[in-house]
Tab-separated table of C-alpha atoms in Angstrom:
chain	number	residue	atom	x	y	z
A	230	UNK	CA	15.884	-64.537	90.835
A	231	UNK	CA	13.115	-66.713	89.990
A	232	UNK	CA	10.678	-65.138	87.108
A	233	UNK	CA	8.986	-62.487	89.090
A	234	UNK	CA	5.124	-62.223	89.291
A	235	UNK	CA	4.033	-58.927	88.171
A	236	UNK	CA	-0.054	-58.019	87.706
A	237	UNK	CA	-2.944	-55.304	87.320
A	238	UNK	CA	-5.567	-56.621	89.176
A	239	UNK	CA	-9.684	-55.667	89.874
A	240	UNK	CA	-9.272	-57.064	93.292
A	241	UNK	CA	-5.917	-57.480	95.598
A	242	UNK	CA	-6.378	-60.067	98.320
A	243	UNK	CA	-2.672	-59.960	99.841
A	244	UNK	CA	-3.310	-62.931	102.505
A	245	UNK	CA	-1.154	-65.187	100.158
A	246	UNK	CA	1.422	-63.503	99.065
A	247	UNK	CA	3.812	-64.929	101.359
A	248	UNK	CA	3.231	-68.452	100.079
A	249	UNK	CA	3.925	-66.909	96.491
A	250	UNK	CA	7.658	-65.658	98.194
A	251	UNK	CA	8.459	-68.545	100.560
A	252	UNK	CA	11.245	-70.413	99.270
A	253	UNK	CA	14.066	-72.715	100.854
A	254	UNK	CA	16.508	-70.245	100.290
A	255	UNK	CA	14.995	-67.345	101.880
A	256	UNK	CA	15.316	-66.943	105.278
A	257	UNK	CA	13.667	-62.872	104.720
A	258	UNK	CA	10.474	-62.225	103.356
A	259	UNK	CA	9.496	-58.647	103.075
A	260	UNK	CA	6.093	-57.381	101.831
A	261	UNK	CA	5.090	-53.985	101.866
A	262	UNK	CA	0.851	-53.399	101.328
A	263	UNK	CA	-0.432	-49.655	100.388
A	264	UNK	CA	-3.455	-49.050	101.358
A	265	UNK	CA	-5.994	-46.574	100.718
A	266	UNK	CA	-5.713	-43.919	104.430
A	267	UNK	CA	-9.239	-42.322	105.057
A	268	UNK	CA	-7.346	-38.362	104.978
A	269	UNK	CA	-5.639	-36.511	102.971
A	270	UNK	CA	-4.542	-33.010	103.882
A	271	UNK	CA	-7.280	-33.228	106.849
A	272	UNK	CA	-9.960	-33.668	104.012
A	273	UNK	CA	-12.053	-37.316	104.156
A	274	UNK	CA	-11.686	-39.173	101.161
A	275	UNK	CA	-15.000	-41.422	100.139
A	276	UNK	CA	-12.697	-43.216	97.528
A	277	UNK	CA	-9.580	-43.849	95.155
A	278	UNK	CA	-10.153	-44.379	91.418
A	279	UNK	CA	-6.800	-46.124	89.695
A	280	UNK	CA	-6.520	-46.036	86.189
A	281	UNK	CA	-3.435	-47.730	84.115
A	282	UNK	CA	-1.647	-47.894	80.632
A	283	UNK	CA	-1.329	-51.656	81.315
A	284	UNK	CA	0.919	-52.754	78.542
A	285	UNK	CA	3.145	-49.892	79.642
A	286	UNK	CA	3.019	-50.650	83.525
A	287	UNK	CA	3.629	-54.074	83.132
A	288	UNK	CA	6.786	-53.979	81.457
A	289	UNK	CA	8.805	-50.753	83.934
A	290	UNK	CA	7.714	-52.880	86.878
A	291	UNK	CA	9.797	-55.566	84.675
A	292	UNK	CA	12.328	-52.697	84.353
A	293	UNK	CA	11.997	-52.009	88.317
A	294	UNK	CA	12.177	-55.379	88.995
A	295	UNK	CA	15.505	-56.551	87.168
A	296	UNK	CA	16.920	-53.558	88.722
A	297	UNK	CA	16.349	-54.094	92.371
A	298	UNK	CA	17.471	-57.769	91.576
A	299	UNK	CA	20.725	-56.243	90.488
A	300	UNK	CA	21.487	-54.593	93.401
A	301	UNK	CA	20.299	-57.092	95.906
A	302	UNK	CA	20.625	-60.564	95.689
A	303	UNK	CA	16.921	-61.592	95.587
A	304	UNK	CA	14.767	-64.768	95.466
A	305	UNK	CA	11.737	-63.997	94.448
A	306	UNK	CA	9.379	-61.112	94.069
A	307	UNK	CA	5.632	-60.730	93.506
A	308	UNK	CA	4.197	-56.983	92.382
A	309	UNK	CA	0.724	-56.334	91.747
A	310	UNK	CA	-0.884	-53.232	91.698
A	311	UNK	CA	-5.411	-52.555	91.971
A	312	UNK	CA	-6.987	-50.508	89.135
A	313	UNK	CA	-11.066	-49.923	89.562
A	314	UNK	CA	-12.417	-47.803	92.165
A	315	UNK	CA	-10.946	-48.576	96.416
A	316	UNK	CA	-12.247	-47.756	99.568
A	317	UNK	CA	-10.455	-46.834	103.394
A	318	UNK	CA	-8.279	-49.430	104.304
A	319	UNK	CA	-8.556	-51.243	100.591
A	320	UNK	CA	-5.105	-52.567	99.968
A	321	UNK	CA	-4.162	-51.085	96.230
A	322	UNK	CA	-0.400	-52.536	95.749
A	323	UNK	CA	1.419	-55.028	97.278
A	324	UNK	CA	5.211	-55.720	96.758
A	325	UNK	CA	6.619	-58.721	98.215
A	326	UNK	CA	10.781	-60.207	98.076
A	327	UNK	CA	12.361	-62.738	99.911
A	328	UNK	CA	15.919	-63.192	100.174
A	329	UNK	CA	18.565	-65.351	102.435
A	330	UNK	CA	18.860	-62.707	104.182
A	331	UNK	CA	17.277	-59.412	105.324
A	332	UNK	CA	19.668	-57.488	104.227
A	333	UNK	CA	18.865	-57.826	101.123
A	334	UNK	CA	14.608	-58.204	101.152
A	335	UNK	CA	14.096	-54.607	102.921
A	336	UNK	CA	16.001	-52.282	100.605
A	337	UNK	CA	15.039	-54.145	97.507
A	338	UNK	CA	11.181	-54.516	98.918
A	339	UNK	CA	11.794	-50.314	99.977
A	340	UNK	CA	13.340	-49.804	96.283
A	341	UNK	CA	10.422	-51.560	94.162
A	342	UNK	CA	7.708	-49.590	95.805
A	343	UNK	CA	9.534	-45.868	95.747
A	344	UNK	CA	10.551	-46.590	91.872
A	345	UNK	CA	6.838	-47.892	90.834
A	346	UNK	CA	5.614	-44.785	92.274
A	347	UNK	CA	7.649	-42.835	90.514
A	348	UNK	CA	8.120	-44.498	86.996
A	349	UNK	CA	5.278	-47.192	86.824
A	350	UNK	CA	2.054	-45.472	84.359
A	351	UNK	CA	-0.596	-45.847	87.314
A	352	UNK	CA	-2.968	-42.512	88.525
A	353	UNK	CA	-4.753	-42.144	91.290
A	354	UNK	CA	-7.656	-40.114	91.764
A	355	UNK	CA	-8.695	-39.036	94.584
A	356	UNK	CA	-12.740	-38.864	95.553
A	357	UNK	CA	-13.318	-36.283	98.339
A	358	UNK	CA	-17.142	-36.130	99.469
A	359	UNK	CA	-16.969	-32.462	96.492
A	360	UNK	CA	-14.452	-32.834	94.671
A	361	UNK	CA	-12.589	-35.160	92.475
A	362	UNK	CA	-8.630	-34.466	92.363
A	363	UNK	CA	-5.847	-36.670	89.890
A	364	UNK	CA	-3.471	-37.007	92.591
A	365	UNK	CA	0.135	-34.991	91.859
A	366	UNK	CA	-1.002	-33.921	88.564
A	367	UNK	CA	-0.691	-29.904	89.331
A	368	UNK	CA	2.217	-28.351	90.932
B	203	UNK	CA	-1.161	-42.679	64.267
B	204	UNK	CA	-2.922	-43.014	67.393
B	205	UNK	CA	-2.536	-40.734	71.028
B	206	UNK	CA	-3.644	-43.071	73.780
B	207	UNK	CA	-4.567	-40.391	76.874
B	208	UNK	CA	-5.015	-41.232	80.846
B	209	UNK	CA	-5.842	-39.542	83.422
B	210	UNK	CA	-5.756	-35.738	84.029
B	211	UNK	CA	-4.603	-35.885	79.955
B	212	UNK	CA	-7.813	-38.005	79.277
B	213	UNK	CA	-9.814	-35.612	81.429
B	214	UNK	CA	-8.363	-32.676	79.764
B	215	UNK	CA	-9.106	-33.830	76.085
B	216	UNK	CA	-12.566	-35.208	76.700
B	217	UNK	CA	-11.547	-38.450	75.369
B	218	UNK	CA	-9.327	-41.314	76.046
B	219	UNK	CA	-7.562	-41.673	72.673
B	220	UNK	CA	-7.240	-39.302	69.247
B	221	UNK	CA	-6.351	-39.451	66.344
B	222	UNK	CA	-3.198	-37.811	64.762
B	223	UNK	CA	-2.704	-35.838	62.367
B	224	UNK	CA	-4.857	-32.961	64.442
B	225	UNK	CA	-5.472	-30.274	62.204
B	226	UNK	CA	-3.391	-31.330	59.080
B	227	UNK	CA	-0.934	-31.372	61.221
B	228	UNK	CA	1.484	-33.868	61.787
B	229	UNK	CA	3.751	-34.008	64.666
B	230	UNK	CA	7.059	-35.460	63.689
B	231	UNK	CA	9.125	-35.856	66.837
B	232	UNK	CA	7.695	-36.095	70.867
B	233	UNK	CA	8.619	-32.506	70.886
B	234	UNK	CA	6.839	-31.663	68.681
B	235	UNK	CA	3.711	-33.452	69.730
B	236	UNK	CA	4.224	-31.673	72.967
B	237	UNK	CA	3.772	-28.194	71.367
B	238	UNK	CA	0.898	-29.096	69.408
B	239	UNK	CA	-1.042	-30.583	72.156
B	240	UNK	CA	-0.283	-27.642	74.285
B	241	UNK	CA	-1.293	-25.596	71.295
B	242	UNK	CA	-4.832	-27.184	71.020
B	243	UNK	CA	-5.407	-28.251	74.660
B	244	UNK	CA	-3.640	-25.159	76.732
B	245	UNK	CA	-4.598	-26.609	80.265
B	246	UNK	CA	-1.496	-29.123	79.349
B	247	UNK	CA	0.773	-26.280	80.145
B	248	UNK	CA	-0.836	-25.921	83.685
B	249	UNK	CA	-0.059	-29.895	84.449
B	250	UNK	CA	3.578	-30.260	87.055
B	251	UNK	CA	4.872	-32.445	83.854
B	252	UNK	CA	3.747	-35.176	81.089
B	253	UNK	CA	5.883	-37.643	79.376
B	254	UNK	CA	4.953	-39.496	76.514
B	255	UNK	CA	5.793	-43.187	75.842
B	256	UNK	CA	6.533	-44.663	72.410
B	257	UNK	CA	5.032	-48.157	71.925
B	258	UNK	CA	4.994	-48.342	75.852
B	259	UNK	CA	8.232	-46.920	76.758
B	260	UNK	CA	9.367	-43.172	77.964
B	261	UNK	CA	10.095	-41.583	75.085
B	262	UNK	CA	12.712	-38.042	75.101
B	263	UNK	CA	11.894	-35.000	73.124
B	264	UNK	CA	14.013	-36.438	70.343
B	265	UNK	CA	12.393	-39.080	69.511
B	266	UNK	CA	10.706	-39.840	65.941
B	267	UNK	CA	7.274	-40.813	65.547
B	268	UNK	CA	5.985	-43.315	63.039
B	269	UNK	CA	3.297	-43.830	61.553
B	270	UNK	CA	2.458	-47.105	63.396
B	271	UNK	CA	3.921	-46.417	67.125
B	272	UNK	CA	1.386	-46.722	69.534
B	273	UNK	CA	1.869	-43.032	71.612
B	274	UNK	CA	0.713	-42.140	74.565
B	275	UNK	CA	0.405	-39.237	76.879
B	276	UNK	CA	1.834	-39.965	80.431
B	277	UNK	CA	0.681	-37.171	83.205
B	278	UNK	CA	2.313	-37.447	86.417
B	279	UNK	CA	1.776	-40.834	87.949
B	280	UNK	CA	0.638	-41.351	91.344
B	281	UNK	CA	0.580	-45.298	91.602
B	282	UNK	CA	0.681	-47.245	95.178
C	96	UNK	CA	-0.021	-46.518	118.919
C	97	UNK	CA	-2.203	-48.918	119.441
C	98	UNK	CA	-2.146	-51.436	122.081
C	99	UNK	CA	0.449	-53.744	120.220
C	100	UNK	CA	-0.335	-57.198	119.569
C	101	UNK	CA	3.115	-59.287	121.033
C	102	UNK	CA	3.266	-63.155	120.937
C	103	UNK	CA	4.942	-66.574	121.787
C	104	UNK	CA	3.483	-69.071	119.687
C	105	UNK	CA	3.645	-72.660	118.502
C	106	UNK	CA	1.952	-72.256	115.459
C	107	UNK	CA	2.491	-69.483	113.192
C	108	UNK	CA	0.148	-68.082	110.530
C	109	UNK	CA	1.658	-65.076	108.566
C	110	UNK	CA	-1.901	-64.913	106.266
C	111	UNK	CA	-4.150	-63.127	108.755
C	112	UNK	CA	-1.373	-60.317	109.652
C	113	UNK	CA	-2.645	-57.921	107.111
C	114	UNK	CA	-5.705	-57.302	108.614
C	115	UNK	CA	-4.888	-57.265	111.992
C	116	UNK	CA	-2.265	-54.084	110.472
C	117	UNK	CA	-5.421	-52.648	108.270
C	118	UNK	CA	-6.047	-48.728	109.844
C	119	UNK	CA	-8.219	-45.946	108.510
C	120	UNK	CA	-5.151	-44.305	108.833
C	121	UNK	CA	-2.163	-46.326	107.668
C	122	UNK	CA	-1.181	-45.621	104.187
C	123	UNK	CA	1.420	-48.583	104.742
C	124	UNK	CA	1.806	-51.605	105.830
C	125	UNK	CA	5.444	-52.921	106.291
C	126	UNK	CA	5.442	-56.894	107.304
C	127	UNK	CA	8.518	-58.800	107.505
C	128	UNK	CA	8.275	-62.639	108.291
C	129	UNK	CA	11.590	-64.507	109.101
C	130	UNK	CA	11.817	-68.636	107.773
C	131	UNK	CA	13.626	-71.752	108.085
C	132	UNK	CA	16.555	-71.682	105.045
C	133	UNK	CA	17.855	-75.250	104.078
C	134	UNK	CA	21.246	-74.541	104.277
C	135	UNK	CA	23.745	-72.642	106.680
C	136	UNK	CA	27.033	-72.598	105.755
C	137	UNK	CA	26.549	-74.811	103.057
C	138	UNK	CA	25.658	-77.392	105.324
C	139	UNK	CA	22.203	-78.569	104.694
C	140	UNK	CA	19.425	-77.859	107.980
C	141	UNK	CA	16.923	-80.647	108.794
C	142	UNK	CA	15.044	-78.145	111.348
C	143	UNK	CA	15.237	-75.424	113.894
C	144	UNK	CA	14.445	-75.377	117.124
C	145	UNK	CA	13.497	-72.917	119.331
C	146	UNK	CA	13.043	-72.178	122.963
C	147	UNK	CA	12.237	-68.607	124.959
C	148	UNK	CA	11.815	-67.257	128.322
C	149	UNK	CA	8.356	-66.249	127.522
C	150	UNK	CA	7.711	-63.795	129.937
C	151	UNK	CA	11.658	-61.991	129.470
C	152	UNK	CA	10.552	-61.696	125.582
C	153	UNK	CA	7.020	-60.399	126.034
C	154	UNK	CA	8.477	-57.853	127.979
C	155	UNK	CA	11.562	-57.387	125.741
C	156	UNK	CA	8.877	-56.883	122.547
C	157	UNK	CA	7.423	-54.209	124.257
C	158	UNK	CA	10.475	-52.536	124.991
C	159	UNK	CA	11.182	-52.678	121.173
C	160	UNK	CA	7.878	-51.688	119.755
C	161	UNK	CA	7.961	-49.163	122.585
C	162	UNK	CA	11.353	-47.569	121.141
C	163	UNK	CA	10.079	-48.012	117.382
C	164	UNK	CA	7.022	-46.074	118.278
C	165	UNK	CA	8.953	-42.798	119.918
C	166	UNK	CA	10.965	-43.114	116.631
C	167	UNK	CA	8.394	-43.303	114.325
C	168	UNK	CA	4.907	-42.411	114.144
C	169	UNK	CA	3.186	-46.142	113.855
C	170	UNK	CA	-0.657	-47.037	114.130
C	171	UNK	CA	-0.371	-50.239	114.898
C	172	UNK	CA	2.420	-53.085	115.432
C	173	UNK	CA	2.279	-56.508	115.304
C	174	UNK	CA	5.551	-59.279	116.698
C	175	UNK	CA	4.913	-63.179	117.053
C	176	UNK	CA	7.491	-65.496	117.220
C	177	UNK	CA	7.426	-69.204	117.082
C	178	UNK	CA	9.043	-71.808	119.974
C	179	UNK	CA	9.378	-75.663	119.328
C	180	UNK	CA	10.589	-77.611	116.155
C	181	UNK	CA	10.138	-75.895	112.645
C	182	UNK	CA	10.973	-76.749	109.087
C	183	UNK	CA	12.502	-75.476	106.281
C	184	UNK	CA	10.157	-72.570	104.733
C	185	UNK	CA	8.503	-72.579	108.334
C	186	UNK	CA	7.632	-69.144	108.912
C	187	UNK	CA	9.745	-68.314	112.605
C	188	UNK	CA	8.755	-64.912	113.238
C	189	UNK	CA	6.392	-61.992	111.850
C	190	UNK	CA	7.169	-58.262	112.493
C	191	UNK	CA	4.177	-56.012	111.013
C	192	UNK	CA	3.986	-52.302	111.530
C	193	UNK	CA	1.617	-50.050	109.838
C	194	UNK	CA	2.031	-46.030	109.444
C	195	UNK	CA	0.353	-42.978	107.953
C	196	UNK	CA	3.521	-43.311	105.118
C	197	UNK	CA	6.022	-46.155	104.432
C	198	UNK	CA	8.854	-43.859	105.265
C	199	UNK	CA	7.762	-44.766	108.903
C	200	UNK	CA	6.734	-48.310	108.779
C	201	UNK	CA	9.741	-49.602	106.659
C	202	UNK	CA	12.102	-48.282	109.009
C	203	UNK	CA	10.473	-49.461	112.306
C	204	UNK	CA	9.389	-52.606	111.529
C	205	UNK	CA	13.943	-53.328	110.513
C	206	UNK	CA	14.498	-51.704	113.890
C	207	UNK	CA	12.126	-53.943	115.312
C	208	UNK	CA	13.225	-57.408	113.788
C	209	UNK	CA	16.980	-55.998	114.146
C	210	UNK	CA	16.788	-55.211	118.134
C	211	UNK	CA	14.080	-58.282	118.369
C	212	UNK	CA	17.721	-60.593	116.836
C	213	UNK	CA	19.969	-58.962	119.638
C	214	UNK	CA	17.995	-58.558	122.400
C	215	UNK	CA	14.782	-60.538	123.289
C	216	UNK	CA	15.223	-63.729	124.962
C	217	UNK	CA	14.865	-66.541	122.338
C	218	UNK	CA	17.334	-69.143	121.379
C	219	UNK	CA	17.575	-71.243	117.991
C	220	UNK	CA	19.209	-75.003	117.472
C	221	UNK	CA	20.564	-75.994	114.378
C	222	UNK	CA	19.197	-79.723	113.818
C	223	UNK	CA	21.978	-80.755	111.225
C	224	UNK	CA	22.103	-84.569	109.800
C	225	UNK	CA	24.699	-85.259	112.263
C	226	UNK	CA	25.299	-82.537	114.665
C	227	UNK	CA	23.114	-79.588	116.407
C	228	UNK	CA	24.470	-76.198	117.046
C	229	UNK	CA	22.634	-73.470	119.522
C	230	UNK	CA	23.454	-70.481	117.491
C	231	UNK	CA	25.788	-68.233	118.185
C	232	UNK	CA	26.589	-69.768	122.007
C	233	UNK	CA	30.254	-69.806	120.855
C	234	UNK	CA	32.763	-66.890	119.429
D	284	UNK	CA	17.050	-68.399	145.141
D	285	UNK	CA	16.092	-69.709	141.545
D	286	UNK	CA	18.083	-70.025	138.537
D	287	UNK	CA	16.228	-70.531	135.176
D	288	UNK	CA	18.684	-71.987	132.418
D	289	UNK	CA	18.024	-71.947	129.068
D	290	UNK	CA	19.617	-72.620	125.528
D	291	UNK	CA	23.087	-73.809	125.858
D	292	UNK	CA	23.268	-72.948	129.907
D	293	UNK	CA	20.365	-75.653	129.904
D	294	UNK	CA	22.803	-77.978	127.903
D	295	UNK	CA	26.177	-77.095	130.210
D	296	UNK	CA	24.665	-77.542	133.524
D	297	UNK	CA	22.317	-80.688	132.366
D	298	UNK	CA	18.939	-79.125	133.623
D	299	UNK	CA	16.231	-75.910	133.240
D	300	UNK	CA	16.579	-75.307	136.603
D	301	UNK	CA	19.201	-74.935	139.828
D	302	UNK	CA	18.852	-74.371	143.302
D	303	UNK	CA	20.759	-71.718	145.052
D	304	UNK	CA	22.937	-71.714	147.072
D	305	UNK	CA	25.429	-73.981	145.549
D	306	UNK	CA	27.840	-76.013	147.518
D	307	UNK	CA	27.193	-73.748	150.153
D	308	UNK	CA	27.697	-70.156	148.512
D	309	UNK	CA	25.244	-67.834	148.376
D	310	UNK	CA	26.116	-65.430	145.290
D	311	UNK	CA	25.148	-61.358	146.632
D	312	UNK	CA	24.865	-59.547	142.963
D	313	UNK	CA	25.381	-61.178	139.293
D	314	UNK	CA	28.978	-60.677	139.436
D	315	UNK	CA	29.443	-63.292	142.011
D	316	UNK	CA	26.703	-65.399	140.517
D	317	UNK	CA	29.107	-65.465	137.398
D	318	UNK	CA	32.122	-66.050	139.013
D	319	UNK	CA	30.374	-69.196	141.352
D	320	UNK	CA	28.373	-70.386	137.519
D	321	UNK	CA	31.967	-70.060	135.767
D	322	UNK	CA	33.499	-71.713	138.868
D	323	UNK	CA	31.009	-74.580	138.763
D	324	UNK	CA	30.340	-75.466	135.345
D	325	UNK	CA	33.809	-74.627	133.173
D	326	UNK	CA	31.943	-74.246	129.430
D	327	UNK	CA	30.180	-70.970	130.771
D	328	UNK	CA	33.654	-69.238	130.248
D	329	UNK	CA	34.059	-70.799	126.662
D	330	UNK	CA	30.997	-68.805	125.622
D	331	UNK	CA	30.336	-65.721	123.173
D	332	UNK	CA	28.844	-64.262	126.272
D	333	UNK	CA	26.310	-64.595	128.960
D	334	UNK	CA	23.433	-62.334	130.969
D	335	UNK	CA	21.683	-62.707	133.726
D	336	UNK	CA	18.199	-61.093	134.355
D	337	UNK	CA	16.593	-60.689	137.205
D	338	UNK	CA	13.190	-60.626	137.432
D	339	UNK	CA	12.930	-60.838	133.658
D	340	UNK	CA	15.009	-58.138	133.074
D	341	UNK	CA	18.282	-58.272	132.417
D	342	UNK	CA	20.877	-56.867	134.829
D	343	UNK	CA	24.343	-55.482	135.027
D	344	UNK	CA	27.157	-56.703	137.248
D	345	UNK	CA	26.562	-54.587	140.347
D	346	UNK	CA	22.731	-55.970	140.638
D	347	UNK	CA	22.002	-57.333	144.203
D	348	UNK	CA	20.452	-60.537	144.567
D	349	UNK	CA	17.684	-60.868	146.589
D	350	UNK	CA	16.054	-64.271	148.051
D	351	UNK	CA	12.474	-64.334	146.228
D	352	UNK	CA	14.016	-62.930	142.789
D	353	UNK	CA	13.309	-64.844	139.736
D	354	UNK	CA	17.064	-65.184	138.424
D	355	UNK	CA	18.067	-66.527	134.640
D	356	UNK	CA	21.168	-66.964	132.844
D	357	UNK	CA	20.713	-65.399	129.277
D	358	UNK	CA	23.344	-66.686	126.388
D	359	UNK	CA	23.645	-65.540	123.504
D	360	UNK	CA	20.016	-64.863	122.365
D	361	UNK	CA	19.428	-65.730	118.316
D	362	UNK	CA	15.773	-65.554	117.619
D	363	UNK	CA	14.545	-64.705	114.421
C-alpha cells in the first residue's frame, strides 16, 4: 500500500478523489461518499455540526487503515472526513481504495467506513428546526 | 494535567477543557477519573458510554495518568 | 428509484458521478469505477479494447439495476461503460448507487458491477506487445 | 434473416454481419442456428461458450426464428 491520505477537512469536494486512487495496478476503485440525508426518524434536519479530537482521529484512521490493508491486498486509499457545520446532500466523509481487483476494494472500502464510525473521535450533531441532538450519545 | 472534552462531554461541563486536580482531588488511574467526573458532573452517568484516550489513544480503566498526558473524554462517536 | 441513468460511451468522466448520485435522501453513496491495469498475467497490456451491442447492454443494465433495486432500497443508480481503445489507468466503467444507508448501496452497486461482468453484452481485447486476446473467448 | 457478430464471432467468421440463409439452410430456432454456425465456421465449437439473442435478448435453444428478427451471436461477454 502506498502511504495513505488521511485528512479533517472545512470543505470535502470528492470530484477528485478518483485521480488521488487511480493507479496502474488497480483495475478496482471503490469510493464510498456519506452524505448528510434531509430525515432522520421522519424529523427534517436544517443541519449537521461535526466536531473532532483531530490529533486523535488522525492517527485510528491510521490504525483503520493498516488494518484493512492487512486483510486486503490494497493500493491505495484516501480518507477524509468534514468538521464545521453541513447541509442536505453535503458530502461529510469520503473513503476511497483501489485494488487489482474488486475483490479486494469493496470489503476493504465497506471495512474503513464501518470501523471509522465506530472507533474514529468524530460527533455529529444533529440540528432539527427545535432541537439540537449529539447523535448516539444517549441510549 | 489537562481533560480535553467534546461533544455531549463538552456540552455537559460547560467547557471544552479543565483542569485536573478538581477539588484537591487527583484522579490516579482512567477509573478513577471516571468516578470523579461522574461524581461532579452526574449527567455523565446518563450518556450510552464514554471512553477516555491517553495522549490520543483509548485508554482501559487501568491505565495510569501522569502528570503530563494529554486526557481526553471520548462520548460516543457518531462520525460519517 | 429513480429513472436510472444507463450509458455506452466513448469518453468516460468518473468526476461528475457524485452529483448526479447526490439525494435529499441518500445517506450513501457507493461508486465503483473499473480501469485499465498494466499487466495481466504478468504480461504487460499496451491497451484495451472494447466493443458492445449497444442496444443488448442498455437493455441488459436495466435488467440489472432493475434486480438491484427489488433487492435493495436505492434512490438513484448510475452505469456507463466505455467502447473503443483505452489505456492503462483509463477509467472502463462506473457503477454508482446511492441509498438511505450504505448497507444498501454497497451491496447493490457489487451486484450490479458483478451481474454487469457476466451478463451484459460487452467484449474486451487484450492489446499485448505482440499478441491480442478477446477475453475469456476460450476455456 | 440477420446475424450480428461481435467479439471473437466477428474475428471467426471475418465480418459484423451475415446473411441468412447460408448455403441454402434456413436455421428454424437457435439450436439449429448453432449447429449450421458450428457446421460452417469450426472455431465456434473451440469456444468457452456462445449465445444467441434475439431481438436483443438473449434466447434459449428452443427459440423460433422468425424472418424480420434481429439475431446475434453473443460469446463470452467480459466487460468491465
Amino acid at each position: 500500500m502506498e502511504e495513505p491520505i488521511l485528512e479533517i477537512v472545512e470543505e470535502l469536494d470528492v470530484s477528485g478523489v478518483y485521480k488521488e486512487l487511480s493507479h496502474p495496478a488497480s483495475g478496482g476503485i471503490c469510493v464510498f461518499i456519506g452524505a448528510v440525508r434531509e430525515f432522520t426518524n421522519n424529523e427534517e434536519v436544517v443541519a449537521l455540526e461535526f466536531e473532532t479530537y483531530k490529533a486523535m482521529a488522525l492517527k485510528e484512521m491510521r490504525k483503520t487503515v493498516t488494518q484493512a490493508s492487512e486483510k486486503w491486498p490494497v493500493n491505495k486509499v484516501v480518507v477524509r472526513h468534514v468538521v464545521g457545520t453541513k447541509k442536505v446532500e453535503d458530502p461529510v466523509v469520503v473513503v476511497g481504495v483501489s485494488s487489482a481487483h474488486r475483490d479486494a476494494c469493496f470489503p476493504a472500502c465497506r471495512y474503513i467506513i464501518d470501523t471509522l464510525k465506530q472507533t474514529v473521535p468524530i460527533w455529529k450533531k444533529e440540528i432539527f428546526r427545535n432541537k439540537e441532538v449529539w447523535v448516539s450519545a444517549h441510549p | 494535567m489537562e481533560l480535553l472534552l467534546f461533544g455531549i462531554a463538552k456540552d455537559i461541563v460547560g467547557r471544552s477543557s479543565i483542569d485536573l486536580p478538581s477539588k484537591g482531588v487527583q484522579p490516579r488511574s482512567v477509573a478513577e477519573l471516571k468516578e470523579l467526573l461522574i461524581a461532579d458532573y452526574p449527567d455523565f452517568s446518563k450518556l450510552s458510554s464514554f471512553a477516555v484516550a491517553v495522549n490520543s489513544e483509548y485508554a482501559g480503566d487501568d491505565v495510569t495518568l501522569g502528570q503530563d498526558d494529554e486526557i481526553a473524554i471520548i462520548p460516543p462517536v457518531s462520525g460519517g
